[in-house]
GROMACS .gro file of C-alpha atoms in nm:
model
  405
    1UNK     CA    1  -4.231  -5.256  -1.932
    2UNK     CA    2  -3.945  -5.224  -2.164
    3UNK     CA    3  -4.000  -4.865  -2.256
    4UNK     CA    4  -4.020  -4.839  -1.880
    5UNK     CA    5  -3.637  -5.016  -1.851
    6UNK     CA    6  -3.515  -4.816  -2.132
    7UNK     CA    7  -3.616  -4.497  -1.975
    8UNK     CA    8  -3.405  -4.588  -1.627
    9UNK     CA    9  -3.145  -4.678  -1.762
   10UNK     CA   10  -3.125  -4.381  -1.940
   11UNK     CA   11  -3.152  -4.141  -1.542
   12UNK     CA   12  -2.783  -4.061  -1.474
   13UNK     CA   13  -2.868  -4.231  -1.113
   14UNK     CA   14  -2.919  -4.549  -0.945
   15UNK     CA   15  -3.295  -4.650  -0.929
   16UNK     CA   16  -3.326  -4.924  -0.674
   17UNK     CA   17  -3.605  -5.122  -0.467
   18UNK     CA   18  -3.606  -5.297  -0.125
   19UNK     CA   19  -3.770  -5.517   0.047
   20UNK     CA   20  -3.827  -5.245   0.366
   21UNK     CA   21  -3.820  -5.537   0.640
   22UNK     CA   22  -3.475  -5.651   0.541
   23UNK     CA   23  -3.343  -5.415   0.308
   24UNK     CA   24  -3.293  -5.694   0.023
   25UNK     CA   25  -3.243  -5.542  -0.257
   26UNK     CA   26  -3.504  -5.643  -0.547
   27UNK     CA   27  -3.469  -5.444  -0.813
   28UNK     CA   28  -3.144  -5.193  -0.953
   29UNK     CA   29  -3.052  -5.039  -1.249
   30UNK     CA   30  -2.768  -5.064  -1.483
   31UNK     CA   31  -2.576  -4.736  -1.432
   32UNK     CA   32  -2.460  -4.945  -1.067
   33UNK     CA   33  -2.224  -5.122  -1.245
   34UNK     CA   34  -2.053  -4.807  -1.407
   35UNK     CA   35  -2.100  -4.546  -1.103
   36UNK     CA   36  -1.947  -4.822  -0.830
   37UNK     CA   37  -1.818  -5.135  -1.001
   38UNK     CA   38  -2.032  -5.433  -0.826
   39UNK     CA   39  -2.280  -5.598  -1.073
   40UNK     CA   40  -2.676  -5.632  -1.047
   41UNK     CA   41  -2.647  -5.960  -0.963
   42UNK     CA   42  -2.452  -5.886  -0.631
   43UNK     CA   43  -2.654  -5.583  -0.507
   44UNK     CA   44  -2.993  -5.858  -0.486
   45UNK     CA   45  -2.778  -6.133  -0.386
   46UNK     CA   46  -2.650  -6.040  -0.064
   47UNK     CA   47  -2.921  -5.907   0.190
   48UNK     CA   48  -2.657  -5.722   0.347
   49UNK     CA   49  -2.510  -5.516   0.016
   50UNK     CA   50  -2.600  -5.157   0.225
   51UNK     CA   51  -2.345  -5.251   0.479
   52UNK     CA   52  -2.086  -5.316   0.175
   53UNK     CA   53  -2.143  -5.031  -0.003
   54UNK     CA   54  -2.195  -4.782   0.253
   55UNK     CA   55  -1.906  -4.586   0.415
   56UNK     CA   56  -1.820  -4.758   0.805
   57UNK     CA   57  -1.811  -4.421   0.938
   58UNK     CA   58  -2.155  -4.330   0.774
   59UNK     CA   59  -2.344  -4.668   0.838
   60UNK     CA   60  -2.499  -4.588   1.217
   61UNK     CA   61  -2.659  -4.249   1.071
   62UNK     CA   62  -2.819  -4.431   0.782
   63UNK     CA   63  -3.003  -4.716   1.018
   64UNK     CA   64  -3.074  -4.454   1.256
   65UNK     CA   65  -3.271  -4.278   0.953
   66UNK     CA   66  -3.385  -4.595   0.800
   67UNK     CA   67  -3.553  -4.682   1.141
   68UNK     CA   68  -3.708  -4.342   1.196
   69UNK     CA   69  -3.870  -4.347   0.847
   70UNK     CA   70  -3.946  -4.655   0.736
   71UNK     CA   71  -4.201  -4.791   0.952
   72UNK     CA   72  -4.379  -4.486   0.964
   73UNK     CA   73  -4.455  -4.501   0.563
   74UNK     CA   74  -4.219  -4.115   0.574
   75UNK     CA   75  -4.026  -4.072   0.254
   76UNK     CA   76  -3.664  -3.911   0.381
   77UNK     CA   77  -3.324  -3.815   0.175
   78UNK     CA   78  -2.971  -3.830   0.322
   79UNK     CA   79  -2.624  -3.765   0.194
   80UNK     CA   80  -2.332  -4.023   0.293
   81UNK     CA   81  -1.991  -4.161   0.139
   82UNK     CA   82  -2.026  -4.472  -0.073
   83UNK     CA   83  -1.706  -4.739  -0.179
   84UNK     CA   84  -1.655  -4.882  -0.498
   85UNK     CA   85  -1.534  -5.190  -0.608
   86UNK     CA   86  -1.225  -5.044  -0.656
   87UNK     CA   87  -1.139  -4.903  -0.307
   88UNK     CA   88  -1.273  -4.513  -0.392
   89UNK     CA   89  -1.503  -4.362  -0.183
   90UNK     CA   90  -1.728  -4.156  -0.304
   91UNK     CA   91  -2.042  -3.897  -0.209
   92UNK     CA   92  -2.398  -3.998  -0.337
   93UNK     CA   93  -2.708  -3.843  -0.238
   94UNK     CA   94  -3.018  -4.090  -0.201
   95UNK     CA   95  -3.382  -3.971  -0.217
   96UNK     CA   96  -3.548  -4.277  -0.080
   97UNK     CA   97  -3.954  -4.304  -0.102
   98UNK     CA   98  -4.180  -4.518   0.119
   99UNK     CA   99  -4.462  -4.692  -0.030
  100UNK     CA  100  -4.724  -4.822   0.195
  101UNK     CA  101  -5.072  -5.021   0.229
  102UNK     CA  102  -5.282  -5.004   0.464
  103UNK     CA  103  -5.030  -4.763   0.688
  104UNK     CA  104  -4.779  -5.055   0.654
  105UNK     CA  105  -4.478  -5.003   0.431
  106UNK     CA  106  -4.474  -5.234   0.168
  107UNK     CA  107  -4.190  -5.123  -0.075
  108UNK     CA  108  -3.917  -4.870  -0.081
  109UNK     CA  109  -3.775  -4.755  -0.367
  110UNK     CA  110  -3.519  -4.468  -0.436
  111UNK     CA  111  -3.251  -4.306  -0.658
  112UNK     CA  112  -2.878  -4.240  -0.637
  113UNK     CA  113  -2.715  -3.946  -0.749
  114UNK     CA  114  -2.338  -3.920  -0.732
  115UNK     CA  115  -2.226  -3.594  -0.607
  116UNK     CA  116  -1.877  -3.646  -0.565
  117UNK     CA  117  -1.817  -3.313  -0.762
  118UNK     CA  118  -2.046  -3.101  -0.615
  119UNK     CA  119  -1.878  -3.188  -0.278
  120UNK     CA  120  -1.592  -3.150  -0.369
  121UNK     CA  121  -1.631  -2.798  -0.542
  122UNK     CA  122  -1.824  -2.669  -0.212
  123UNK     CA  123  -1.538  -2.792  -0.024
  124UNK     CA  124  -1.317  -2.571  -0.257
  125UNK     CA  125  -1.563  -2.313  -0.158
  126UNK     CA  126  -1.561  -2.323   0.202
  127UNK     CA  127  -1.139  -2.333   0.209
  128UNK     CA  128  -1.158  -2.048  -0.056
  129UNK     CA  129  -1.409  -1.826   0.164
  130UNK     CA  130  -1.204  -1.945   0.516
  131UNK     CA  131  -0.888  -1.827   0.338
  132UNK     CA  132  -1.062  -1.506   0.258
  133UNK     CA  133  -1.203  -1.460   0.601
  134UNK     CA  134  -0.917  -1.538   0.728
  135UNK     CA  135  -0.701  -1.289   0.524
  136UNK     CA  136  -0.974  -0.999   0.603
  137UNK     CA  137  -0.935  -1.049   0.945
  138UNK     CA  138  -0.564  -1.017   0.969
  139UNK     CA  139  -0.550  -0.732   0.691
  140UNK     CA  140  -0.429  -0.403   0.861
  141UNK     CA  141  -0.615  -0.173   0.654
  142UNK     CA  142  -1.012  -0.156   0.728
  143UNK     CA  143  -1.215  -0.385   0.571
  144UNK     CA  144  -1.657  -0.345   0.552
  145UNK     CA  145  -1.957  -0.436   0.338
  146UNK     CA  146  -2.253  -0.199   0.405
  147UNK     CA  147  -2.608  -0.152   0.279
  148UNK     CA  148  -2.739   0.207   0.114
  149UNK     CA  149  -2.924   0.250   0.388
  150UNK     CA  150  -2.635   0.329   0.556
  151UNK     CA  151  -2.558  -0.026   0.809
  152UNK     CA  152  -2.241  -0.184   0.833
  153UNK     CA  153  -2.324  -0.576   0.750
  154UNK     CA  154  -1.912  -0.654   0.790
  155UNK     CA  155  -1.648  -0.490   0.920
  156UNK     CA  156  -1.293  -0.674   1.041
  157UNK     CA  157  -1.076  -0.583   1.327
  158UNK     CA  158  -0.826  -0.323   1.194
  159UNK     CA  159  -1.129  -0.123   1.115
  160UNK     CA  160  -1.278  -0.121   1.418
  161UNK     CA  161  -0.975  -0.059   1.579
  162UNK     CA  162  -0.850   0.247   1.327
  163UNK     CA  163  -1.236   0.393   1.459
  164UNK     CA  164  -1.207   0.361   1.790
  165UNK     CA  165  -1.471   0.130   1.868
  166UNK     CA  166  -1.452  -0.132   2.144
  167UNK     CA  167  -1.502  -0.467   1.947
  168UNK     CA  168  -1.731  -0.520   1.556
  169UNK     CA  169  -2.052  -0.584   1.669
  170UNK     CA  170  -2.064  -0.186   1.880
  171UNK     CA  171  -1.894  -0.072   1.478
  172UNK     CA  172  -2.174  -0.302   1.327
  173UNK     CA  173  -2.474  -0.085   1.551
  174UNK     CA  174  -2.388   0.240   1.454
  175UNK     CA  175  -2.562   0.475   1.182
  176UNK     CA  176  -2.294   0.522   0.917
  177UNK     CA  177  -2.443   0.833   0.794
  178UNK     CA  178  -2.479   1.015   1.068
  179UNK     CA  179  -2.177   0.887   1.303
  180UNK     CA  180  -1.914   0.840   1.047
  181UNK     CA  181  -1.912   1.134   0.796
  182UNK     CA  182  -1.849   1.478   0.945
  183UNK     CA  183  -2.041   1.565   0.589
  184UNK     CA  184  -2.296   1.336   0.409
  185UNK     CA  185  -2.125   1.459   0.090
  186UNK     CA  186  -1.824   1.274   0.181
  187UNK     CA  187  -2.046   0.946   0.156
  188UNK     CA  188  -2.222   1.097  -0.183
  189UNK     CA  189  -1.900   1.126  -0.315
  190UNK     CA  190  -1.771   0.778  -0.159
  191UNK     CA  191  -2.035   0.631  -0.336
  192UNK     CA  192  -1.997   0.837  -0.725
  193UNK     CA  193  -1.624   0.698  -0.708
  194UNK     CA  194  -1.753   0.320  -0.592
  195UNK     CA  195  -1.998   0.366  -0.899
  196UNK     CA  196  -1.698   0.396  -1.150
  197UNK     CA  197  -1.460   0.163  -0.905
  198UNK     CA  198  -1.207   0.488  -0.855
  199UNK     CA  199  -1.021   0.575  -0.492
  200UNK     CA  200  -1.180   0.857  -0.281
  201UNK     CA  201  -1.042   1.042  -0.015
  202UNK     CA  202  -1.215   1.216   0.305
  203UNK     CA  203  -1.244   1.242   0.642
  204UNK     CA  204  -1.432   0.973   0.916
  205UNK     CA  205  -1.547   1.023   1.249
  206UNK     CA  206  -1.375   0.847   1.478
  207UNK     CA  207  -1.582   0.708   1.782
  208UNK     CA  208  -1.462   0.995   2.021
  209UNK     CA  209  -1.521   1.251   1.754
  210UNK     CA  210  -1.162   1.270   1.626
  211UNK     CA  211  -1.109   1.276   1.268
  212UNK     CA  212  -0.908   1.055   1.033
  213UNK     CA  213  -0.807   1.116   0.681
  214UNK     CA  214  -0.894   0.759   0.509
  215UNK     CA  215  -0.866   0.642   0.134
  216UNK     CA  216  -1.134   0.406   0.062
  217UNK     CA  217  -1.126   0.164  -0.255
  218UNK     CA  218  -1.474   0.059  -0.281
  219UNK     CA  219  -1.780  -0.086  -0.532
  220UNK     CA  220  -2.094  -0.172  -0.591
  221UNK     CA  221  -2.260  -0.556  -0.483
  222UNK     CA  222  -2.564  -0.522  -0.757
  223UNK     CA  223  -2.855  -0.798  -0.791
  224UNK     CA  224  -2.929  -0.922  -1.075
  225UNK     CA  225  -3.214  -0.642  -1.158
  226UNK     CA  226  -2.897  -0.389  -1.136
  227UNK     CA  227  -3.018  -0.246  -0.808
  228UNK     CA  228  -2.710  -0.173  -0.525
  229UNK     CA  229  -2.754  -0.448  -0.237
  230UNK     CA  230  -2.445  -0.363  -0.095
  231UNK     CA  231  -2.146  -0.099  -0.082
  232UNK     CA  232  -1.790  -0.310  -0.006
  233UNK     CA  233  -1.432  -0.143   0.020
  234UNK     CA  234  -1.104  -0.107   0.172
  235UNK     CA  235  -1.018   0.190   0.390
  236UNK     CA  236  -0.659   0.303   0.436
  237UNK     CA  237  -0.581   0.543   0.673
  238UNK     CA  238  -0.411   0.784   0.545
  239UNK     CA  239  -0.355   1.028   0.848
  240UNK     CA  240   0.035   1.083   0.870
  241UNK     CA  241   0.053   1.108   0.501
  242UNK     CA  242  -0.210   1.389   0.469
  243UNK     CA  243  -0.051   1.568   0.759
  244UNK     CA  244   0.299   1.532   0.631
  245UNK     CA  245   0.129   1.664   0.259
  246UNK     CA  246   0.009   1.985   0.472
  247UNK     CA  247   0.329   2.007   0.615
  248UNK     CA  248   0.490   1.964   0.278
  249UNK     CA  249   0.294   2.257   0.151
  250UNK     CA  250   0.330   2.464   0.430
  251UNK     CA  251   0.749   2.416   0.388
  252UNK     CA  252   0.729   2.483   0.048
  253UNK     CA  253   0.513   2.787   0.101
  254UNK     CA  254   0.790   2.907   0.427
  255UNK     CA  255   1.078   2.831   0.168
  256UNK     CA  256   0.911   3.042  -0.123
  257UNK     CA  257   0.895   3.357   0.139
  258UNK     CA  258   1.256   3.273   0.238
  259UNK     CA  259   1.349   3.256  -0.106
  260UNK     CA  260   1.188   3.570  -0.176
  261UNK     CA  261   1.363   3.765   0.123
  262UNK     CA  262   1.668   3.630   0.034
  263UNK     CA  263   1.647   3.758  -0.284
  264UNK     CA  264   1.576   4.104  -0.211
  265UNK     CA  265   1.804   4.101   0.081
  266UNK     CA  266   2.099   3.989  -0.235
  267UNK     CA  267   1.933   4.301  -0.475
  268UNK     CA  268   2.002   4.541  -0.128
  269UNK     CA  269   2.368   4.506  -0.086
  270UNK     CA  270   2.668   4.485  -0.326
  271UNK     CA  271   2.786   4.171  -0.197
  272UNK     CA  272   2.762   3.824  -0.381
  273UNK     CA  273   2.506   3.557  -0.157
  274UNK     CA  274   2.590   3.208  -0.237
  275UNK     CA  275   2.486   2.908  -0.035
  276UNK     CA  276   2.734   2.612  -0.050
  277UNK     CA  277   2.472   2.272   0.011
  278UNK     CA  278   2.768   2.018   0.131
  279UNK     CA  279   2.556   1.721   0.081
  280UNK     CA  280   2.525   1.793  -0.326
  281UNK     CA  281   2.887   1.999  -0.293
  282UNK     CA  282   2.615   2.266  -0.522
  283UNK     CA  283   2.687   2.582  -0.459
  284UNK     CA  284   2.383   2.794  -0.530
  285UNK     CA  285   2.511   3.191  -0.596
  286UNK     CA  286   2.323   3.514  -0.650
  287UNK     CA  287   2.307   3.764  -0.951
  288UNK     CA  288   2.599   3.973  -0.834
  289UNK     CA  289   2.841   3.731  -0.910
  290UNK     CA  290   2.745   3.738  -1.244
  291UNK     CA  291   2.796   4.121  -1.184
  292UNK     CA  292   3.141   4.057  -1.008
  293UNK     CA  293   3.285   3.767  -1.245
  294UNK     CA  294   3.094   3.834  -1.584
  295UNK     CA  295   2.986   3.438  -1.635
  296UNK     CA  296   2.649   3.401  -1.670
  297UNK     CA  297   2.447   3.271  -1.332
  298UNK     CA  298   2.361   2.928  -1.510
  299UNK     CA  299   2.737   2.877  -1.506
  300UNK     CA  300   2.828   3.021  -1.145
  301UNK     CA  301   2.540   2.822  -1.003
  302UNK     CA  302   2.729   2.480  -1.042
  303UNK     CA  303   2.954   2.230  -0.820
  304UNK     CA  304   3.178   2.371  -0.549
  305UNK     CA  305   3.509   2.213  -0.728
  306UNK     CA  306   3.451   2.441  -1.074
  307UNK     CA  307   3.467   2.760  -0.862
  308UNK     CA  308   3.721   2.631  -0.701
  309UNK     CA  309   3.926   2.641  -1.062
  310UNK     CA  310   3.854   2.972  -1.089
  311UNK     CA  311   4.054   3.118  -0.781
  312UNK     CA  312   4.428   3.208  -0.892
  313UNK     CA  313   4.683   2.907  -0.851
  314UNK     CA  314   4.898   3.148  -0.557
  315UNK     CA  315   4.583   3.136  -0.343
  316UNK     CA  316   4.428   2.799  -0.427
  317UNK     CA  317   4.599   2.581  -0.190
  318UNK     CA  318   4.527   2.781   0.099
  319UNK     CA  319   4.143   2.883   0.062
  320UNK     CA  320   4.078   2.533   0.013
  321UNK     CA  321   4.269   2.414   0.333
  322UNK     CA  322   4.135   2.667   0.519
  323UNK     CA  323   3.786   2.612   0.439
  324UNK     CA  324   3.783   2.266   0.490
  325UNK     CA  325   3.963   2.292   0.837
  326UNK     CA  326   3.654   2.512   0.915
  327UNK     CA  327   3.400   2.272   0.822
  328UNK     CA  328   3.555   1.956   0.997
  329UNK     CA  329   3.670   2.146   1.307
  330UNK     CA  330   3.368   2.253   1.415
  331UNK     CA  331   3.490   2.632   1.336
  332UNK     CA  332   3.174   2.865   1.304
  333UNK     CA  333   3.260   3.150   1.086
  334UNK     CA  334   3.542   3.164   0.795
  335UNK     CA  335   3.691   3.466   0.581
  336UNK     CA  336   3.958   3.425   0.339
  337UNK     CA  337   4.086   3.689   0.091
  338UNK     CA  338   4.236   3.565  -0.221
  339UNK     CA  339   4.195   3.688  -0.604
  340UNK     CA  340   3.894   3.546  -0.829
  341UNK     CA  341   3.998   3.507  -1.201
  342UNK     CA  342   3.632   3.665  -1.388
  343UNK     CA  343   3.579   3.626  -1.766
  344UNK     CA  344   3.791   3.837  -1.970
  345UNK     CA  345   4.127   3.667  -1.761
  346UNK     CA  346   4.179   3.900  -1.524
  347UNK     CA  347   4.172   3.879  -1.128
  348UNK     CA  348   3.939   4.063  -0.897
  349UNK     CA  349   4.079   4.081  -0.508
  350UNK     CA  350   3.765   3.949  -0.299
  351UNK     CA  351   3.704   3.857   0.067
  352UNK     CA  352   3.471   3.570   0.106
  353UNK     CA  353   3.287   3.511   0.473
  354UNK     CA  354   3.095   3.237   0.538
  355UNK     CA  355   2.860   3.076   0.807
  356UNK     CA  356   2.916   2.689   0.907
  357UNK     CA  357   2.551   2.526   0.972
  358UNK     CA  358   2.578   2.237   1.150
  359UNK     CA  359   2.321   1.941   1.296
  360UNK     CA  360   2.241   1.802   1.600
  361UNK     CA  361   2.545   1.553   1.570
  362UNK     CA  362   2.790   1.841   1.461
  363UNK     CA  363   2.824   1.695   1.133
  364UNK     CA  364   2.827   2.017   0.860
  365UNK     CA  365   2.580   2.060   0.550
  366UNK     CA  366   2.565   2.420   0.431
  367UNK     CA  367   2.795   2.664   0.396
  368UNK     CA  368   2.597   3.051   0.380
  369UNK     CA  369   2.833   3.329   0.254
  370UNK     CA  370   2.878   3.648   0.060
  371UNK     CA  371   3.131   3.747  -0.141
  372UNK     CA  372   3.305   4.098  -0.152
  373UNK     CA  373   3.443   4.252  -0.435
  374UNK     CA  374   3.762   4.450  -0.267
  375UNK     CA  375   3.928   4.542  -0.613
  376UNK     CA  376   3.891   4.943  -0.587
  377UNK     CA  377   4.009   4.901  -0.242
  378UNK     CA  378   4.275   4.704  -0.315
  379UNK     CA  379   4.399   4.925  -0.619
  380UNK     CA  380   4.345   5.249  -0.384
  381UNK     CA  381   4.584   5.116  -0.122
  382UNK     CA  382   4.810   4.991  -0.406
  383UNK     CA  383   4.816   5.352  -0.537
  384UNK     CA  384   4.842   5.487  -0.249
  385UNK     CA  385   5.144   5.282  -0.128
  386UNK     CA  386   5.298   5.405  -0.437
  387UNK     CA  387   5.270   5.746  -0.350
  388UNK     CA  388   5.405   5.650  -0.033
  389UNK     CA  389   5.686   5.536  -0.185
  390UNK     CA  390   5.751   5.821  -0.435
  391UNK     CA  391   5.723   6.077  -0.112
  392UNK     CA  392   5.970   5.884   0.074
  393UNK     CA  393   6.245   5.875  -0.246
  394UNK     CA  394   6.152   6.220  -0.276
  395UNK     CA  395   6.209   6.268   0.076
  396UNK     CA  396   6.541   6.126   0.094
  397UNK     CA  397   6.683   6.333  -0.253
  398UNK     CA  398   6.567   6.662  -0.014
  399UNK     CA  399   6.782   6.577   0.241
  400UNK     CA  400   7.043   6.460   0.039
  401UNK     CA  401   7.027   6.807  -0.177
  402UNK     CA  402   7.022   7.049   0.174
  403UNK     CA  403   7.291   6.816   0.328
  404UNK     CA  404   7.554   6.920   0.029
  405UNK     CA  405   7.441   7.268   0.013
   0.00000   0.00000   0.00000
């Protein structure tokens, strides 16, 4: 009998016994006292103790059980909220055993585990997972679980909605191989990248046969033998990006060709191409000004206000007012002659034209030109002026002479 003691009160648990006609408790072990503060002596003092200890709002259940089992000799557990001595309440679950003779209960005896913790923790748990479902289903990229076999298992709303389908369980019905992948590589290679946890990209088939450019972040759900139970993920659509990528590429590839005409439209003519980007104020200029100026192209291609340095101090003033009148007033075309100052100090005479390019508000961002190097003319009509000049002195010494003769 004492070994017997020792071992109870060694069970982290209440072991109790009852009389089963009028609950009286008979017989309790010593971990009451430390698991809900009342003493042995007043849980088989008081017939009544149950209705002490157990929670008001729990205390109709536990009759209602006690009544169903009891007198039919049926052994039953429950799970209700206990008070201690001290005003807590806590959770115990009670495994309570019917003993009976002669189809009569005689005794009922049972034990009391406090599981105060393990409530609480699955209470943690159910929050955590509401919070989860809960952020799933208001997540506006597409969120899924799946098996191998190829059935969605979970899916929330912005996916169903990014695929077209009416509502999740008509998305949860369909064959994912064969109605969402225009190619069943596209899954293969969904599934290599979920293997190593990397982003893939591919195409989906929308419910009305449209396709969508996605990026899915997915992984493997394994069991415990390392088998896949289920694939899980995040799609993104990725749509506008992908077509603004092609678009991209198909700009760049427009503006190499244009780059390329330009270029051997600059190598056909003697002029000097430059394109003045107002946004930057960089002025982007062709070979032939190296040609025409003798600095190097890395120095000519450079901001708008250095060039401007390099035109002669008489003409400054003036080819800069006149240009920007041009670009605020909404004037098309401009020309301006003035003299350039090149390398080695001197001046070449040149006539710049240009192109005003405007947007849909008016507003002016490029400047197109070319640049004309007039020097030869220039000195031809200078010589020729000269001679001009010498014919008409030598004109007017003639007719001077045959006047005094």
């Amino acid at each position: 009998q004492e070994q017997f003691q020792a071992l109870v009160n060694t069970i982290h648990g209440i072991m109790w016994e009852a009389d089963p006609a009028t609950l009286q408790i008979s017989f309790v072990s010593s971990q009451a006292e430390p698991l809900l503060g009342y003493s042995r002596r007043e849980w088989m003092e008081h017939p009544d103790f149950w209705e002490v200890l157990i929670h008001p709002d729990d205390r109709a259940q536990v009759r209602t059980l006690w009544k169903l089992n009891v007198p039919r000799v049926k052994s039953f557990n429950f799970e209700c909220r206990m008070l201690t001595s001290d005003g807590r309440m806590i959770w115990i679950h009670n495994h309570v055993t019917v003993i009976g003779e002669n189809g009569r209960p005689s005794l009922v005896r049972g034990i009391i585990l406090d599981i105060t913790e393990s409530k609480r923790m699955k209470q943690n748990l159910y929050e955590s997972e509401d919070k989860y479902r809960n952020l799933i289903r208001s997540s506006l990229d597409g969120v899924y679980k799946s098996t191998p076999e190829g059935s969605f298992v979970e899916v929330n709303p912005a996916l169903v909605k990014m695929l077209g389908y009416d509502n999740e369980v008509e998305l949860l019905a369909i064959d994912t191989k064969k109605d969402l992948y225009f190619d069943t590589g596209d899954r293969e290679g969904a599934l290599l990248h979920e293997t190593h946890m990397e982003m893939a990209e591919f195409r989906l088939k929308r419910k009305d046969g449209s396709a969508i450019w996605v990026e899915d972040h997915g992984q493997l759900i394994l069991n415990e033998s390392g088998e896949t139970v289920y694939h899980s993920g995040i799609i993104r659509d990725v749509t506008e990006r992908k077509l603004a990528e092609a678009e991209l590429a198909s700009s760049r590839e427009a503006l190499l060709h244009s780059n390329e005409r330009f270029s051997y439209a600059a190598r056909a003519t003697a002029d000097a191409i430059w394109d003045w980007d107002l946004r930057t104020n960089i002025v982007f200029r062709e070979e032939n000004f190296a040609r025409i100026t003798g600095f190097p192209v890395e120095f000519i291609n450079s901001p708008a206000y250095v060039f401007a340095d390099y035109v002669h101090p008489d003409d400054a003033e003036r080819v800069a007012r006149r240009i920007q009148a041009a670009i605020s007033e909404l004037v098309t075309n401009w020309s301006e002659e003035f003299r350039l100052r090149k390398a080695d100090g001197s001046y070449a005479y040149v006539v710049d034209r240009g192109i005003v390019i405007r947007d849909s508000q008016g507003t002016a961002y490029r400047v197109i030109g070319a640049l004309n190097d007039i020097s030869e003319q220039k000195a031809a009509e200078c010589e020729r002026e000269q001679l001009i000049q010498t014919l008409l002195i030598n004109n007017k010494d003639l007719q001077q002479f045959s006047y005094i003769t």
